């Protein structure tokens, strides 16, 4: 009886066991599929099959061959490009590393500034107390090769990639020095090279003039150091904060500097995320009261973080803004760095001023509209530009404007490189100790730009107005 009664039970439990195993497998498969779909939502898209088929086809059959990594990175770049957002980008490998390094307070290199001149890379200056200075590199040296690799034909970014590297690693430059017959080999050890983004000077009547070129990792620290130096020289009667052509940068540095100048708990900006699902308000955490009047200088190339600063100082600290309406970049990017150095920089939010104004594509309007002289808008001619008698076009117009502003002429018909333009260019080259060929080259172009920059420093209408406004506020 007991044996009879147990037999059906065993069969039943075996059947249930088999069903249970299949059920577990099915449940596991379902949860596994859901997990994969949640982790990789792209797999749920019908068009992913087309992507995968294209990837496989290219990898297997493309005549010239292809690398999986290149294909996937190319797809990522194309995906971000399809957003048609000028501020979102996917940067592969070294490009991504260069992007993140541009915000860091230092990089590892040799400490020499370079420019491209007549298809050659020339050392323009050497930074004090860096490997280049200690190793005997001089301004005017021409770089022929880096670690045995010729630099002719390389882009500037490619050259930087060769010169920069890990801290303490060695790099050998082959250089040609004008005073030497043959090339020299100089081996240097890479070291930390600080990235300076703040400069300061004390003007007449106790005015401190601080220029911020961009907002990087150490910008707030630099700002405080430069401000302290100015205050050590005597009490400040006014602060002229110059952010002209500042493209922006890190919000953290911006908030830290704003908190020095804006009263405690006053708003700096609101950052509003997609579908207004989250709004983050940034308030000043000022520790020491700022009592000195402030004037801000901006122009049409002042963008992003510099606009945040200008608007916050204007609306929360009573500062006066002088110059031109700013660029109008009222969106915020966050960037993610991947293990191989690649970077995804994506627009994730927009911001508004303390008073609630959206500035995207609008900009921050100045209290005093002031333009620079017309020649200040002339852009330097591209490296490698060649012009001579018989040339014509926009580049010739630019050259003629430069020569005219520096007092050389007559120049003949606009846009035509005729005998008069040639004579004026020869006169300029002769006066500046250059070979008077009457042919425009890189060396001539650099000297023209240097002299125009010096001229503008003496005729800076925006700076003059800023000082005037500041002096009025100080009374």
mmCIF file of C-alpha atoms in Angstrom, residues 96-108 193-197 214-219 222 250 335 337:
data_model
loop_
_atom_site.group_PDB
_atom_site.id
_atom_site.type_symbol
_atom_site.label_atom_id
_atom_site.label_comp_id
_atom_site.label_asym_id
_atom_site.label_seq_id
_atom_site.Cartn_x
_atom_site.Cartn_y
_atom_site.Cartn_z
ATOM 1 C CA UNK A 96 39.082 63.437 -25.840
ATOM 2 C CA UNK A 97 42.198 63.578 -23.706
ATOM 3 C CA UNK A 98 43.081 66.987 -25.174
ATOM 4 C CA UNK A 99 39.538 68.169 -24.362
ATOM 5 C CA UNK A 100 39.770 67.199 -20.685
ATOM 6 C CA UNK A 101 43.335 68.523 -20.404
ATOM 7 C CA UNK A 102 42.166 71.920 -21.635
ATOM 8 C CA UNK A 103 40.207 72.287 -18.376
ATOM 9 C CA UNK A 104 42.912 70.942 -16.107
ATOM 10 C CA UNK A 105 45.249 73.183 -14.160
ATOM 11 C CA UNK A 106 48.357 71.741 -15.767
ATOM 12 C CA UNK A 107 49.682 69.371 -18.405
ATOM 13 C CA UNK A 108 52.965 67.505 -18.724
ATOM 14 C CA UNK A 193 53.373 72.991 -16.915
ATOM 15 C CA UNK A 194 50.769 75.263 -15.286
ATOM 16 C CA UNK A 195 47.937 76.604 -17.426
ATOM 17 C CA UNK A 196 47.464 80.290 -16.556
ATOM 18 C CA UNK A 197 44.014 81.748 -17.198
ATOM 19 C CA UNK A 214 38.716 81.073 -19.619
ATOM 20 C CA UNK A 215 37.372 79.146 -16.627
ATOM 21 C CA UNK A 216 39.571 76.114 -16.018
ATOM 22 C CA UNK A 217 40.304 73.931 -13.009
ATOM 23 C CA UNK A 218 42.609 76.411 -11.242
ATOM 24 C CA UNK A 219 41.040 79.676 -12.428
ATOM 25 C CA UNK A 222 44.533 82.079 -9.709
ATOM 26 C CA UNK A 250 33.909 75.043 -15.808
ATOM 27 C CA UNK A 335 31.092 65.477 -20.247
ATOM 28 C CA UNK A 337 35.259 60.405 -20.039
#
